[in-house]
Structures are given as C-alpha cells and as structure tokens.
mmCIF file of C-alpha atoms in Angstrom:
data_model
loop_
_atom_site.group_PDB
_atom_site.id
_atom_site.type_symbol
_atom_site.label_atom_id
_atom_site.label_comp_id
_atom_site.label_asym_id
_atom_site.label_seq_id
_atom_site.Cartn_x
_atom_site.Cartn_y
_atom_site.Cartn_z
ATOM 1 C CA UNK J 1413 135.359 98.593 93.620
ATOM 2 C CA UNK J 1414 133.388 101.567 93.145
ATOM 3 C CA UNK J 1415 133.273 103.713 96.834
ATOM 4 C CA UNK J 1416 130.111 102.906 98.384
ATOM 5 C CA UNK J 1417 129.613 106.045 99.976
ATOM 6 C CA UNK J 1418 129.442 107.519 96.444
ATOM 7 C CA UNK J 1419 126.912 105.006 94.868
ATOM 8 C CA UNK J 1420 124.514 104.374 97.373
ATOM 9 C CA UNK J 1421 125.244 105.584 101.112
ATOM 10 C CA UNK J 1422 122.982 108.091 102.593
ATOM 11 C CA UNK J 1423 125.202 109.946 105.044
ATOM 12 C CA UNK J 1424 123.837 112.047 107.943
ATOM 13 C CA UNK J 1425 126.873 114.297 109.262
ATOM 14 C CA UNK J 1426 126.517 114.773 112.831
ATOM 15 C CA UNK J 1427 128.722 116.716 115.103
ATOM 16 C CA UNK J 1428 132.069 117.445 114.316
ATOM 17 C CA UNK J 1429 134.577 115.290 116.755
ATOM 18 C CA UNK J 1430 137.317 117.622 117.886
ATOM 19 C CA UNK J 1431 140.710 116.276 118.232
ATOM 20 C CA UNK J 1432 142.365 116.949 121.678
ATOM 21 C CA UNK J 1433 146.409 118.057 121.419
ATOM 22 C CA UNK J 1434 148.316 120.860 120.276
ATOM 23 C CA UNK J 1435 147.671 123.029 117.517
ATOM 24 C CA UNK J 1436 149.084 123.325 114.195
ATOM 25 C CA UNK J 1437 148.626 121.051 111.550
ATOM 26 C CA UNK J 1438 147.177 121.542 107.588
ATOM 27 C CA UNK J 1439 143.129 121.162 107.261
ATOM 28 C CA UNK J 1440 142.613 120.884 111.197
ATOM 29 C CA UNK J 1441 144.001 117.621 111.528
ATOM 30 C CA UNK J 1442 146.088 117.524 115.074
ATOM 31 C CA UNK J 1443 149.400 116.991 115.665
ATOM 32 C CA UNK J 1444 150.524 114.198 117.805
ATOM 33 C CA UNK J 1445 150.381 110.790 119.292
ATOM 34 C CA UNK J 1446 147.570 111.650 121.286
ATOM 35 C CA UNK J 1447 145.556 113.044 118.851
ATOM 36 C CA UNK J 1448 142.009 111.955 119.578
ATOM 37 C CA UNK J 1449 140.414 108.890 117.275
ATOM 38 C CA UNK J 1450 138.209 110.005 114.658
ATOM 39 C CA UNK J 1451 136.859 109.368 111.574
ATOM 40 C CA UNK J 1452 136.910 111.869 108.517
ATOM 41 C CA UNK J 1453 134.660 112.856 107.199
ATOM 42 C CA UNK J 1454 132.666 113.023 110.376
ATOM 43 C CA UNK J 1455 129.475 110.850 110.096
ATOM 44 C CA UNK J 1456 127.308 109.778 113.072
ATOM 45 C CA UNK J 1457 124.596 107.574 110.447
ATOM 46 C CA UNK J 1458 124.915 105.461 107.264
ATOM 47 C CA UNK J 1459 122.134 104.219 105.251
ATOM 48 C CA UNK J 1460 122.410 101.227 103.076
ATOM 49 C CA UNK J 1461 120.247 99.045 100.891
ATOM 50 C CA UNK J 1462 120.435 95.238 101.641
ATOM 51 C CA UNK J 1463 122.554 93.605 99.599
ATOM 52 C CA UNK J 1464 125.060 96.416 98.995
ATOM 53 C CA UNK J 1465 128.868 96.305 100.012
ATOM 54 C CA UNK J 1466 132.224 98.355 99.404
ATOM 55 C CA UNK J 1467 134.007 101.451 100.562
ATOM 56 C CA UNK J 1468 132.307 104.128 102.233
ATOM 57 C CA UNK J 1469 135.283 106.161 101.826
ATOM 58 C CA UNK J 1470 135.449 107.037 105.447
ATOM 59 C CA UNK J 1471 138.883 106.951 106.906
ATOM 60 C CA UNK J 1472 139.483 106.497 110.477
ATOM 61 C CA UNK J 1473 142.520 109.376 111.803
ATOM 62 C CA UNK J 1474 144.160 110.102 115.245
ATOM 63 C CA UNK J 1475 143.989 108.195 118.102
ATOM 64 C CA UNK J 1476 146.697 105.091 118.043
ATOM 65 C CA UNK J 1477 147.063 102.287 115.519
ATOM 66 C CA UNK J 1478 146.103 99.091 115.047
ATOM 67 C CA UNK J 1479 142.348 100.039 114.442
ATOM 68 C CA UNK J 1480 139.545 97.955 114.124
ATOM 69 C CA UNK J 1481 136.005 98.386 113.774
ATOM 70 C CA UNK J 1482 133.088 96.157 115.710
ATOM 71 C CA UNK J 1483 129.188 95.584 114.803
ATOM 72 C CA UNK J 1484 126.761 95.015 117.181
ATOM 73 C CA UNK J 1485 123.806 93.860 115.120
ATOM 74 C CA UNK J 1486 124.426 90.703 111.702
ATOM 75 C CA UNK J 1487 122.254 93.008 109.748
ATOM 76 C CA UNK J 1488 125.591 95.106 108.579
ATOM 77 C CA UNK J 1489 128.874 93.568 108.787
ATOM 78 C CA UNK J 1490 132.359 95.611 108.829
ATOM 79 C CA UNK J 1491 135.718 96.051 108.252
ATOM 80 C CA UNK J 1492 138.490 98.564 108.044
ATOM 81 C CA UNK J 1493 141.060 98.688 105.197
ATOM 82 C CA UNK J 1494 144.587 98.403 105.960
ATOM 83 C CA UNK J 1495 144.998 102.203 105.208
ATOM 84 C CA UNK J 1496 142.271 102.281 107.747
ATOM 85 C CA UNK J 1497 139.401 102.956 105.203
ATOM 86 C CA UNK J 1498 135.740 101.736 106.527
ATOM 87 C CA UNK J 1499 133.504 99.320 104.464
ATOM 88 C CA UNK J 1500 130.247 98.044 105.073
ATOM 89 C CA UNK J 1501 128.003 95.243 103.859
ATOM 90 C CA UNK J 1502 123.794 95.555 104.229
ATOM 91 C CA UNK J 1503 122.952 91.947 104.848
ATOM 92 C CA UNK J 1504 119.406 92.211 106.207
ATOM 93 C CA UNK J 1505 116.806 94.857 107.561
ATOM 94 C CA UNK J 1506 118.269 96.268 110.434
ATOM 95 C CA UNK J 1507 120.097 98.888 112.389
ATOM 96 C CA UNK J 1508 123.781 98.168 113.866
ATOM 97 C CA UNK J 1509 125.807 99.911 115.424
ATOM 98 C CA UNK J 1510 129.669 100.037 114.619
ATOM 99 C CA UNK J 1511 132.313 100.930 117.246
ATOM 100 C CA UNK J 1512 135.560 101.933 115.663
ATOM 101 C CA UNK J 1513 138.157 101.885 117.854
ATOM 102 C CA UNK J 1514 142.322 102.105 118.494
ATOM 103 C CA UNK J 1515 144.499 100.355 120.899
ATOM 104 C CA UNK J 1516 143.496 102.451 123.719
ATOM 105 C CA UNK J 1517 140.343 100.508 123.722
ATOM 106 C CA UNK J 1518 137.754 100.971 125.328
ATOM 107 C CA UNK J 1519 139.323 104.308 126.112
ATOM 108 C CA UNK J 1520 138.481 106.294 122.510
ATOM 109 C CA UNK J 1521 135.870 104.903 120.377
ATOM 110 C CA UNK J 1522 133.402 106.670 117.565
ATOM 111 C CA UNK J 1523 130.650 104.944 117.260
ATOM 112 C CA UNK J 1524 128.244 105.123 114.273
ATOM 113 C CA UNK J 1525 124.600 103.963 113.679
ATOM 114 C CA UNK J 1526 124.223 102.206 110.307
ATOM 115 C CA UNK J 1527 121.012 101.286 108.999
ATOM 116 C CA UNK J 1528 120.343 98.461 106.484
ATOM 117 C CA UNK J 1529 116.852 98.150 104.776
ATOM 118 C CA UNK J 1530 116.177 96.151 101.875
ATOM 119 C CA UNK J 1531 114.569 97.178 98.656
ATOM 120 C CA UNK J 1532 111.920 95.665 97.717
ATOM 121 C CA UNK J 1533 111.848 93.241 94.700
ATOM 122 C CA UNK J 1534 109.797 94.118 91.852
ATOM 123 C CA UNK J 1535 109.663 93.692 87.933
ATOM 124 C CA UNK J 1536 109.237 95.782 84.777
ATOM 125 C CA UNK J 1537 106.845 93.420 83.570
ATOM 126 C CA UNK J 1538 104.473 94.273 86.858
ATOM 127 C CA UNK J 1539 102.911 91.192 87.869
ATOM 128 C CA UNK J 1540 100.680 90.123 85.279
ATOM 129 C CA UNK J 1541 101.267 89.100 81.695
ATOM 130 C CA UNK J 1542 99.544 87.216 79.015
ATOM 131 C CA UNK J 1543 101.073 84.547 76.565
ATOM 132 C CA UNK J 1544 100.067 82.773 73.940
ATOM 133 C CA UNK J 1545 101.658 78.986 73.487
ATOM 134 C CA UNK J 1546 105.258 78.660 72.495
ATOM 135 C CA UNK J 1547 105.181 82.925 73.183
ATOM 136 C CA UNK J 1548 109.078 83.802 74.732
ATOM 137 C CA UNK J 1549 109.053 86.732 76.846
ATOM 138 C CA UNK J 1550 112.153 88.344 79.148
ATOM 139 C CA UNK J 1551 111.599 90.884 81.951
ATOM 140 C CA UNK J 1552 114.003 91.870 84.721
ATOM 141 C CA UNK J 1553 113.536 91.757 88.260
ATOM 142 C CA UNK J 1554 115.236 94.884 90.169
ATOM 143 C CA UNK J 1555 115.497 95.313 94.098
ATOM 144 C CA UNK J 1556 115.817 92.701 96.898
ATOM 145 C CA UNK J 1557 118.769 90.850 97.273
ATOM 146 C CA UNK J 1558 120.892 89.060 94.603
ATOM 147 C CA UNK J 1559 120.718 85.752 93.459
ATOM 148 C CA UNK J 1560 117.427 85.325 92.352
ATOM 149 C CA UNK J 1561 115.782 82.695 92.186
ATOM 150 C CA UNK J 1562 112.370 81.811 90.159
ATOM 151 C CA UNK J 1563 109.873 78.825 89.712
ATOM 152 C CA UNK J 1564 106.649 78.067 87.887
ATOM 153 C CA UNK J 1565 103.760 77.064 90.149
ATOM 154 C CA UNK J 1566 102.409 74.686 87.045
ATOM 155 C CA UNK J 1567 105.029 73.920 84.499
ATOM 156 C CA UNK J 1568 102.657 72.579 81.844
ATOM 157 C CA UNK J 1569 101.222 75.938 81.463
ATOM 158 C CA UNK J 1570 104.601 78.205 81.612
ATOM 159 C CA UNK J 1571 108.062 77.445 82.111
ATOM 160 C CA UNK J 1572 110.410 79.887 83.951
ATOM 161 C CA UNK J 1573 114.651 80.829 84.291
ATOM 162 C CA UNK J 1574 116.544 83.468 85.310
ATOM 163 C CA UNK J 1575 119.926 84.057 84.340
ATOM 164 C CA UNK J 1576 121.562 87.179 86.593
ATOM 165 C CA UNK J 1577 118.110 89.580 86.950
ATOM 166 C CA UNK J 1578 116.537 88.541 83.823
ATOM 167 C CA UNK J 1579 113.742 86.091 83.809
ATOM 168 C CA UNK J 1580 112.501 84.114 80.901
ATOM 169 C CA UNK J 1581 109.072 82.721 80.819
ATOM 170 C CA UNK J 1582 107.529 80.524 77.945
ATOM 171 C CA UNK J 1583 104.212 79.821 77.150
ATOM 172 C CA UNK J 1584 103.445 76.022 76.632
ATOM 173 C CA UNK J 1585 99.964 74.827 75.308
ATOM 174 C CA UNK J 1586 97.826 74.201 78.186
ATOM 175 C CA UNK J 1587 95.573 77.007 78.794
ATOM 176 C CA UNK J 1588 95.384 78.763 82.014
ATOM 177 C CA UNK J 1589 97.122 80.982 84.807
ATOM 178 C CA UNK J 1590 100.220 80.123 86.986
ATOM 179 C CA UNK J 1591 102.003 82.420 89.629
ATOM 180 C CA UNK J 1592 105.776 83.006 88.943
ATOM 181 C CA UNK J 1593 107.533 83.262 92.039
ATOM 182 C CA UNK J 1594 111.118 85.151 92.413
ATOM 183 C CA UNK J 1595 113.073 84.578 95.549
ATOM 184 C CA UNK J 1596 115.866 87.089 96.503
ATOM 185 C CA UNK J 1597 118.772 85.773 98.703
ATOM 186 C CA UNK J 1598 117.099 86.919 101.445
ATOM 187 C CA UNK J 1599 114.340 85.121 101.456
ATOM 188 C CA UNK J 1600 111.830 87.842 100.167
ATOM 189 C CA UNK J 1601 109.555 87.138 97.234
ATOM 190 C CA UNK J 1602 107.648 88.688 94.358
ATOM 191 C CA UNK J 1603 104.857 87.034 93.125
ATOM 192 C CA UNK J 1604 103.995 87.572 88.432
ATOM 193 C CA UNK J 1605 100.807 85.406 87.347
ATOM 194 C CA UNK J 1606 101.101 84.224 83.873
ATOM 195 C CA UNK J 1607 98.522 83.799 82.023
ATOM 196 C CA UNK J 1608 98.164 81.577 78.562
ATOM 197 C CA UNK J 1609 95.497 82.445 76.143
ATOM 198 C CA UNK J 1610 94.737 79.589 73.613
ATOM 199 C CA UNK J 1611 92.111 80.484 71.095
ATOM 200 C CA UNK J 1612 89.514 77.836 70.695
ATOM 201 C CA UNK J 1613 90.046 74.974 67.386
ATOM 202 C CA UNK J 1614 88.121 75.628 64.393
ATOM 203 C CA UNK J 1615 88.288 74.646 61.082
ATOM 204 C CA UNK J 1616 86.678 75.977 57.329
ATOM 205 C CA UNK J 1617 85.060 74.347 55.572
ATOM 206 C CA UNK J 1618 83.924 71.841 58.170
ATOM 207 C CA UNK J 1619 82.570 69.174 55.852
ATOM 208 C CA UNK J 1620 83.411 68.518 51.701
ATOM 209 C CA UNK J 1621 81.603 66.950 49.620
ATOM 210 C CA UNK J 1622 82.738 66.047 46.045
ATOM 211 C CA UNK J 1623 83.879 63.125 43.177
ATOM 212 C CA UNK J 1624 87.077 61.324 43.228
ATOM 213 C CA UNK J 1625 89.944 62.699 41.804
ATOM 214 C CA UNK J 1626 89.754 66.209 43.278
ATOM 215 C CA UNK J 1627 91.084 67.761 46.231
ATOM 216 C CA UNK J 1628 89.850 70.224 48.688
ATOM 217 C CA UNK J 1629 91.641 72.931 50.845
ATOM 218 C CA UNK J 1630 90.910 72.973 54.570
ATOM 219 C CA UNK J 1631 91.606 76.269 56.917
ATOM 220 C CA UNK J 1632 92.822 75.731 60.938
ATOM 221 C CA UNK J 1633 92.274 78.652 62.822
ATOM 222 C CA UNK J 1634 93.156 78.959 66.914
ATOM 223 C CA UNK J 1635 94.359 75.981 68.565
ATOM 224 C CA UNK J 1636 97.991 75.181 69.245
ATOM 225 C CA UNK J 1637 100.574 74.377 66.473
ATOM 226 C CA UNK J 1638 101.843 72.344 65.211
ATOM 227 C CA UNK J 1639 99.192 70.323 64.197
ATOM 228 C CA UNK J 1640 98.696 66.763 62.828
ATOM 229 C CA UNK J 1641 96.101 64.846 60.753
ATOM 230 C CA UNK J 1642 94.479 61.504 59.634
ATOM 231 C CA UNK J 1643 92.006 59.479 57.965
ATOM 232 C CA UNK J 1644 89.797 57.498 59.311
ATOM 233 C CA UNK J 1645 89.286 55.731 55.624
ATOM 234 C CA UNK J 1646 92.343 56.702 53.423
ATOM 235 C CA UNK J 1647 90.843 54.310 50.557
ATOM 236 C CA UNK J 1648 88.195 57.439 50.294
ATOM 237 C CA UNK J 1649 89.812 60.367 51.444
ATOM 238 C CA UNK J 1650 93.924 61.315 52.246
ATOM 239 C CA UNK J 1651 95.105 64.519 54.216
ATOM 240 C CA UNK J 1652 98.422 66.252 54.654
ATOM 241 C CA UNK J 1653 99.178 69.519 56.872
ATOM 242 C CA UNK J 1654 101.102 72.452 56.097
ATOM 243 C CA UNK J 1655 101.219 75.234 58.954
ATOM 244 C CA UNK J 1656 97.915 75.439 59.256
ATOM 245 C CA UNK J 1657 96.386 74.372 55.806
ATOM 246 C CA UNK J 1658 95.099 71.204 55.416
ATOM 247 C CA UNK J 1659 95.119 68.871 52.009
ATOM 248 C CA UNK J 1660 92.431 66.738 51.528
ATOM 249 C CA UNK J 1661 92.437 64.477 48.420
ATOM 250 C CA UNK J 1662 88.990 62.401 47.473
ATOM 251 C CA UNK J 1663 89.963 58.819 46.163
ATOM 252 C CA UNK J 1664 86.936 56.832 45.686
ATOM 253 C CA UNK J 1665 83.179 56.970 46.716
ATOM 254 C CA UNK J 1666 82.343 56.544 50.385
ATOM 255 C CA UNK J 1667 82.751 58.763 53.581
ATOM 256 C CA UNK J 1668 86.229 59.211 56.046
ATOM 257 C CA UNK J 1669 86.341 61.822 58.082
ATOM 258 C CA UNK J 1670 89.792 64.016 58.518
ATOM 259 C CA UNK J 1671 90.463 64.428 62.117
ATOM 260 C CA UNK J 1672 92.711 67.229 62.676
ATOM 261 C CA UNK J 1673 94.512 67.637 66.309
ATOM 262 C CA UNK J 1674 96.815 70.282 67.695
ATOM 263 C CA UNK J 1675 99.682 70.135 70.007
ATOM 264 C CA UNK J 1676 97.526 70.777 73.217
ATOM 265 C CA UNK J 1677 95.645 67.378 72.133
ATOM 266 C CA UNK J 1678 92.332 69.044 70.907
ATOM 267 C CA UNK J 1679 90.674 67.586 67.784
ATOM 268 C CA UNK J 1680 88.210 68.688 65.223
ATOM 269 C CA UNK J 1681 86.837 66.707 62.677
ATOM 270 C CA UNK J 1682 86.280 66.780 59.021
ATOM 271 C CA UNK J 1683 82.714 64.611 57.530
ATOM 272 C CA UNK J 1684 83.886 64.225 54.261
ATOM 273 C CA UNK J 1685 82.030 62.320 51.371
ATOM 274 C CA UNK J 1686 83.014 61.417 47.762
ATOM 275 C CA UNK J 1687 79.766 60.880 45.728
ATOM 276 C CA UNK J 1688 81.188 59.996 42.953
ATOM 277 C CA UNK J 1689 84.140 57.373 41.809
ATOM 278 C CA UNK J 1690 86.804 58.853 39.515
ATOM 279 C CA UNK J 1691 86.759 59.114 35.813
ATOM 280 C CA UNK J 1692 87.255 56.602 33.794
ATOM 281 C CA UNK J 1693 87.457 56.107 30.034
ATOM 282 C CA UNK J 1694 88.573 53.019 28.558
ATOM 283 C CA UNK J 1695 90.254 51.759 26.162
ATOM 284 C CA UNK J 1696 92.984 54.408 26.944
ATOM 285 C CA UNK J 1697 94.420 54.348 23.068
ATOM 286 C CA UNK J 1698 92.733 52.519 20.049
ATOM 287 C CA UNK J 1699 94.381 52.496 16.110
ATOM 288 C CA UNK J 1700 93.248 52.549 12.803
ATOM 289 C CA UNK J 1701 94.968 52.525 9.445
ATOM 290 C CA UNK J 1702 95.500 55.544 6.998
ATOM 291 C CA UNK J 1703 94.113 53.325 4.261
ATOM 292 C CA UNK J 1704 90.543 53.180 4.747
ATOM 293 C CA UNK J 1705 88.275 53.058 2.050
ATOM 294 C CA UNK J 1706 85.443 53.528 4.566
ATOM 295 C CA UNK J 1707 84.751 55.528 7.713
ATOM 296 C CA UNK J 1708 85.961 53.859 10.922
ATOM 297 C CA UNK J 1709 83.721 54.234 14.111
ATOM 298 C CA UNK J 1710 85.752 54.203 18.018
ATOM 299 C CA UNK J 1711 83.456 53.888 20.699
ATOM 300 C CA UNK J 1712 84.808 54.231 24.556
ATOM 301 C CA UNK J 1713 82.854 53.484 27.524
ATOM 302 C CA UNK J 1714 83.231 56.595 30.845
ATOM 303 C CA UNK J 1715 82.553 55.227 34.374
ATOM 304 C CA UNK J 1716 82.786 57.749 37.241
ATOM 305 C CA UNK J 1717 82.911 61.206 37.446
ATOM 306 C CA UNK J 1718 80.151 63.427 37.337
ATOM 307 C CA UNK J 1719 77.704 63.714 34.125
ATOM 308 C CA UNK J 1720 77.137 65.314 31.482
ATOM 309 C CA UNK J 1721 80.785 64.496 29.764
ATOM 310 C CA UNK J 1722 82.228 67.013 27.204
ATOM 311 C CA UNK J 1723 84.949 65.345 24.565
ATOM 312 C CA UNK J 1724 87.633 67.821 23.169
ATOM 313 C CA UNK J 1725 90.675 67.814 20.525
ATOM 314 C CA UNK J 1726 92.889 70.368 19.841
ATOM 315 C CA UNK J 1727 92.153 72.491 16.756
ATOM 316 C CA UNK J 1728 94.721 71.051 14.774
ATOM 317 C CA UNK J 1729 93.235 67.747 15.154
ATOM 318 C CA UNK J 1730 89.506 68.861 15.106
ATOM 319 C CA UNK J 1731 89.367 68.123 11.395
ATOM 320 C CA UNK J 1732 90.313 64.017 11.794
ATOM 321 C CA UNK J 1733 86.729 63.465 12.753
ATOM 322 C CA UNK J 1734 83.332 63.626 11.425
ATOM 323 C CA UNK J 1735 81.803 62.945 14.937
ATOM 324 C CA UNK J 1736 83.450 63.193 18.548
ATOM 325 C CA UNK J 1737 80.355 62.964 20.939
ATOM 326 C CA UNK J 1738 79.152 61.504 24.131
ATOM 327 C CA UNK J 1739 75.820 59.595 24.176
ATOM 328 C CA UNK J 1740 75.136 58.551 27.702
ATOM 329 C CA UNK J 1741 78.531 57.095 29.449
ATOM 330 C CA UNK J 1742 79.532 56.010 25.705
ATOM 331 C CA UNK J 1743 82.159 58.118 23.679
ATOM 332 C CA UNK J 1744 82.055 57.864 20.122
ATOM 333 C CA UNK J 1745 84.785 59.066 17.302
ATOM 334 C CA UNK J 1746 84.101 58.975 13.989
ATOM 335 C CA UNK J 1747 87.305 59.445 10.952
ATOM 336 C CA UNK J 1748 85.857 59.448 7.718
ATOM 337 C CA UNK J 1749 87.554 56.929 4.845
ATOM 338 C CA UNK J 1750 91.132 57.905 3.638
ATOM 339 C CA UNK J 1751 89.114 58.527 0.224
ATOM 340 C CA UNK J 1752 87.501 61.917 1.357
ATOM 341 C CA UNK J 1753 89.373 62.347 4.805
ATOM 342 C CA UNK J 1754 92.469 63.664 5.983
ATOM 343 C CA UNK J 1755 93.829 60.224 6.911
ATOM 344 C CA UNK J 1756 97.090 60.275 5.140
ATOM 345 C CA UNK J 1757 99.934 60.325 7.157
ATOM 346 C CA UNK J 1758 103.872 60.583 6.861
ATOM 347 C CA UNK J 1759 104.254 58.618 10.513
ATOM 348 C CA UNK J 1760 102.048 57.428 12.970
ATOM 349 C CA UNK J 1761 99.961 60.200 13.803
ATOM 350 C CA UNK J 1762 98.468 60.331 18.066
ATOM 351 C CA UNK J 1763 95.599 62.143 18.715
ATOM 352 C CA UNK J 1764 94.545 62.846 22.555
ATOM 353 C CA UNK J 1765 91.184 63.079 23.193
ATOM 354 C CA UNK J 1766 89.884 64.966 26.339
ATOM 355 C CA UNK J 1767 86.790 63.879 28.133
ATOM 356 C CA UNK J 1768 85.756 66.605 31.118
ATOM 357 C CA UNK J 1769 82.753 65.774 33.714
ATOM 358 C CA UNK J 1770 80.712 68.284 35.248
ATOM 359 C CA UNK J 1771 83.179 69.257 37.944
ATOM 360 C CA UNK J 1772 85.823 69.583 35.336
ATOM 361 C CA UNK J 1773 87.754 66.413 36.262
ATOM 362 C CA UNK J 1774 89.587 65.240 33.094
ATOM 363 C CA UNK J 1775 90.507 61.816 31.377
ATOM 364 C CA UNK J 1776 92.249 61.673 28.139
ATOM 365 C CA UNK J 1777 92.104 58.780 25.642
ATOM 366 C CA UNK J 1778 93.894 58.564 22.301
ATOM 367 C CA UNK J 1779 93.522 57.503 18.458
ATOM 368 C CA UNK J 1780 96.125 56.347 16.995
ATOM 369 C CA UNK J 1781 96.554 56.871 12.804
ATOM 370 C CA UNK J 1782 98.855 54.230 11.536
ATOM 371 C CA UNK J 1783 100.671 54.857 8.744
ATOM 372 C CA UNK J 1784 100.295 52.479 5.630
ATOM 373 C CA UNK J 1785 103.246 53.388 4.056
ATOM 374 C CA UNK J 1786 105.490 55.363 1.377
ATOM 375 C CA UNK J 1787 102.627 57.112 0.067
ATOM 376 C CA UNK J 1788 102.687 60.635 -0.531
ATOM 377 C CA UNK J 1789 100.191 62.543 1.442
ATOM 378 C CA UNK J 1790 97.869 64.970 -0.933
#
C-alpha cells in the first residue's frame, strides 16, 4: 500500500517534542527506557480527503511499548502498525483528534488533530450532455467517496451504469431530458441532465404517382431507426425498407398508401396512386411457316401501360418484316411471302418483339419462323 502521507496527506509540523533522558544517541533520538513518547516525524495536524486510507508513515518512538492510538471523532478512524507505524482512514467531513499513547497511559500521550473533508464529486462530462437515440457515451466521475452509484430519473429516455468511476449512458428513442444522478458512498450526489434530440420524421417524395409495373424510391430522413413499413392495399402498391430507403413497387391501378413508422412509434404516410394497369400484349408468341407463297399478317392486342406504344426488333431481325407498327392498342407484324422474303430458315427461327409505353415499361412478344424443311436457304 502506497504511504499515505506521500500521496495525499497534508502535514502541518508543529513543535518539535523533546525527549526527556540522557544524552547520546544517533539523529537525536534518546537513550533509555524513559525516553519520552513521541512520534517522528513530529506532526501536530493531518489533512485527508474522505475516502482515503493507508500509512502516513509516521512512527511512534520512546516512551514504553505496547502503543496504541485512540480517535475521538468516527470521521477518521486509526490504527498503529505492529512496528508502531500510524494509519488513518477519512470516513466523513470532520475533525478528530487522535491520542497516541504507551503503557504509561494517561501519563505520556501526543495527541494530533486530523482533519477529514470530502471532495466533492464531479464529472468530465460537466453536467449536461446531448444524445441522439441508440447514441453510447462514457464519462468518469472523480471525487466523493467510492462506490458510486448512478440511476436514470426516466429510463425510456436514457439508460445509465457505472462500472468502477466510469458511467455509461445510452440514448433510447423517446425524446426529452432526464437528470442522471451519482451517489458516492457517502451519501453525496452529483446531479448530469441528459438530454435526447430526435429530429422530426420526414419523408421524399411524399406522394407517387405512376403505371403498374414500375417502382419508386422513397427517402426517410430524422426519426428513430430502425424503421418498418406497410401497405394499406398491397394488390396496388408493395414496400420494403432498407436503412432508411424505402421500395415501393406499383402493381395494379388504384390507391394504397405506404405508412412508414420508426422505432419511437411515429408514422408518416405515403398517398400513392397507380393510374395505369401494367402492360400487356397478348398472344405472347404466334408461328408461321417458312413456306409462304403470300405475306402473313400477326396482329396483337396491348392493354395497360401508358400510350403511345413503340414496337422494336433487333437489327438483325429488322429485315423479317415489311410492317411492325402500333395502330391504337393493336400491334401489327407483317413477313412478306417466302417468294420475295427472307423466310427461309435452317431451324426454327424466334424473333422477340419489344413493345415500350410512354414511361418506358416494356413487354416482349415473339414470332416464331417454322422451318418447312431440308431446303437450302438462298
């Protein structure tokens, strides 16, 4: 145990006790059974912080063993070593005073004035702070008396522990202020308010409009995550969350709305309305032969989506029609006759056929060349 005179006891040396007896001896110490009680170095006043105990490195000479050592006030406590060495303990504000004495009691005694004062508690965090929800933050508490001890005056805003002088406090995802209390072993306190900031709920874009078949991209900002969503409609409108980016994907025509809520139990909504059902072109495939000796007409019908309609073909296959065009919601495909066409095949040749709306939304339909046979293609 580290000497508590060195660490932390404040010393006043008062006058110097002079041994009775006969001369002689190294360093002034007397020689002799009746050399008069003491205690070295000479001290008339210790000062100690509450809480503190150990050595004071005083050792009590001359007079005649056993020794002990008396304290007249509970605020410091004491004892003397077996090689007669004085410790102390601070256990409240107070002033005692200690009596050491020999056998010869009440005869010789040295008495000294110890003073116990406690230091008061405090943090270096101060004793404000701001969190935002699910925020971790540490500080330590210094001062007072150890164990601490801490609470939160409203849980559901912050939580607190301590674990030796460091105090963890979390933010949880009500909004609002609570005091922190620490509580030394001595019954002092310190008082830290703790404040959570939650940013208010808002979303972007808060409405979409649109057909079916396309999805939309929703932004949360503020709130508390993690958040959840729903439909109130899915047969219109689905949503999924990611962090804080919503999916929204338009089914069929009608209106839902997307409610989105966040841990603390705050919602938004989302108005969303599909205006259009999705595309669709029908039949999805039709065939003709290679062997044609006249042009063969395909007509599909489009339902949904968003007019006007644009058909396209890959290049390639651009030259297996003499008309690909939309009239109305009708789709019409024209091959000209194997005679003056290129509708000779070595297999069954498929040719997709893309039909866009408006908003880009794509179907894709097929033709389907059969082939007639061994015939060599020109």
């Amino acid at each position: 145990m580290k000497k508590l005179f060195k660490a932390f006891v404040a010393v006043a040396i008062g006058g110097l006790i002079v041994a009775c007896g006969g001369g002689g001896g190294g360093g002034g110490t007397p020689n002799g059974p009746s050399a008069t009680l003491r205690v070295y170095p000479p001290v008339d006043t210790i000062s100690l912080p509450v809480g503190a105990s150990g050595s004071t490195g005083i050792e009590v000479r001359g007079g005649k063993a056993p020794y002990g050592v008396i304290s007249s006030d509970a605020s410091v406590s004491a004892f003397l070593s077996a090689d007669g060495i004085l410790f102390i303990s601070g256990n409240s504000d107070g002033t005692s005073t200690l009596t050491v004495y020999d056998e010869s009691l009440p005869v010789q005694q040295v008495k000294i004035t110890a003073t116990a004062k406690a230091v008061p508690l405090a943090t270096n965090a101060g004793t404000a702070l701001t969190l935002r929800p699910n925020q971790s933050f540490q500080f330590n508490v210094r001062g007072g008396v150890g164990p601490y001890s801490v609470n939160s005056s409203d849980t559901s805003i912050v939580s607190a522990s301590i674990s030796g002088s460091t105090v963890t406090v979390v933010g949880l995802t009500k909004a609002g202020a609570t005091t922190i209390l620490i509580t030394d072993a001595a019954g002092a306190t310190l008082s830290v308010t703790a404040t959570v900031q939650v940013s208010t709920m808002a979303v972007s874009p808060a409405s979409i409009t649109g057909p079916a078949a396309t999805s939309n991209t929703v932004t949360i900002n503020g709130g508390v995550a993690p958040y959840v969503v729903s439909s109130t409609n899915t047969a219109v409108a689905t949503a999924s969350v990611s962090g804080s980016s919503v999916s929204v994907s338009l089914v069929s025509q009608g209106a839902a709305d997307i409610r989105i809520t966040d841990a603390a139990g705050t919602s938004v909504v989302v108005s969303v309305t599909v205006n259009t059902n999705v595309l669709q072109v029908s039949p999805a495939s039709q065939t003709v032969d290679e062997k044609s000796a006249t042009a063969t007409t395909l007509t599909y019908l489009i339902a949904g989506g968003t007019a006007p309609y644009t058909p396209l073909v890959s290049p390639a296959d651009k030259a297996y029609f003499t008309t690909l065009s939309v009239t109305a919601n009708t789709l019409t495909a024209t091959l000209p006759d194997s005679t003056t066409g290129p509708r000779c095949v070595t297999a069954d040749k498929v040719i997709p056929i893309d039909v866009y709306d408006s908003k880009l939304v794509k179907q894709t339909v097929s033709v389907t060349i059969k082939d007639g046979g061994a015939v060599a293609c020109p």
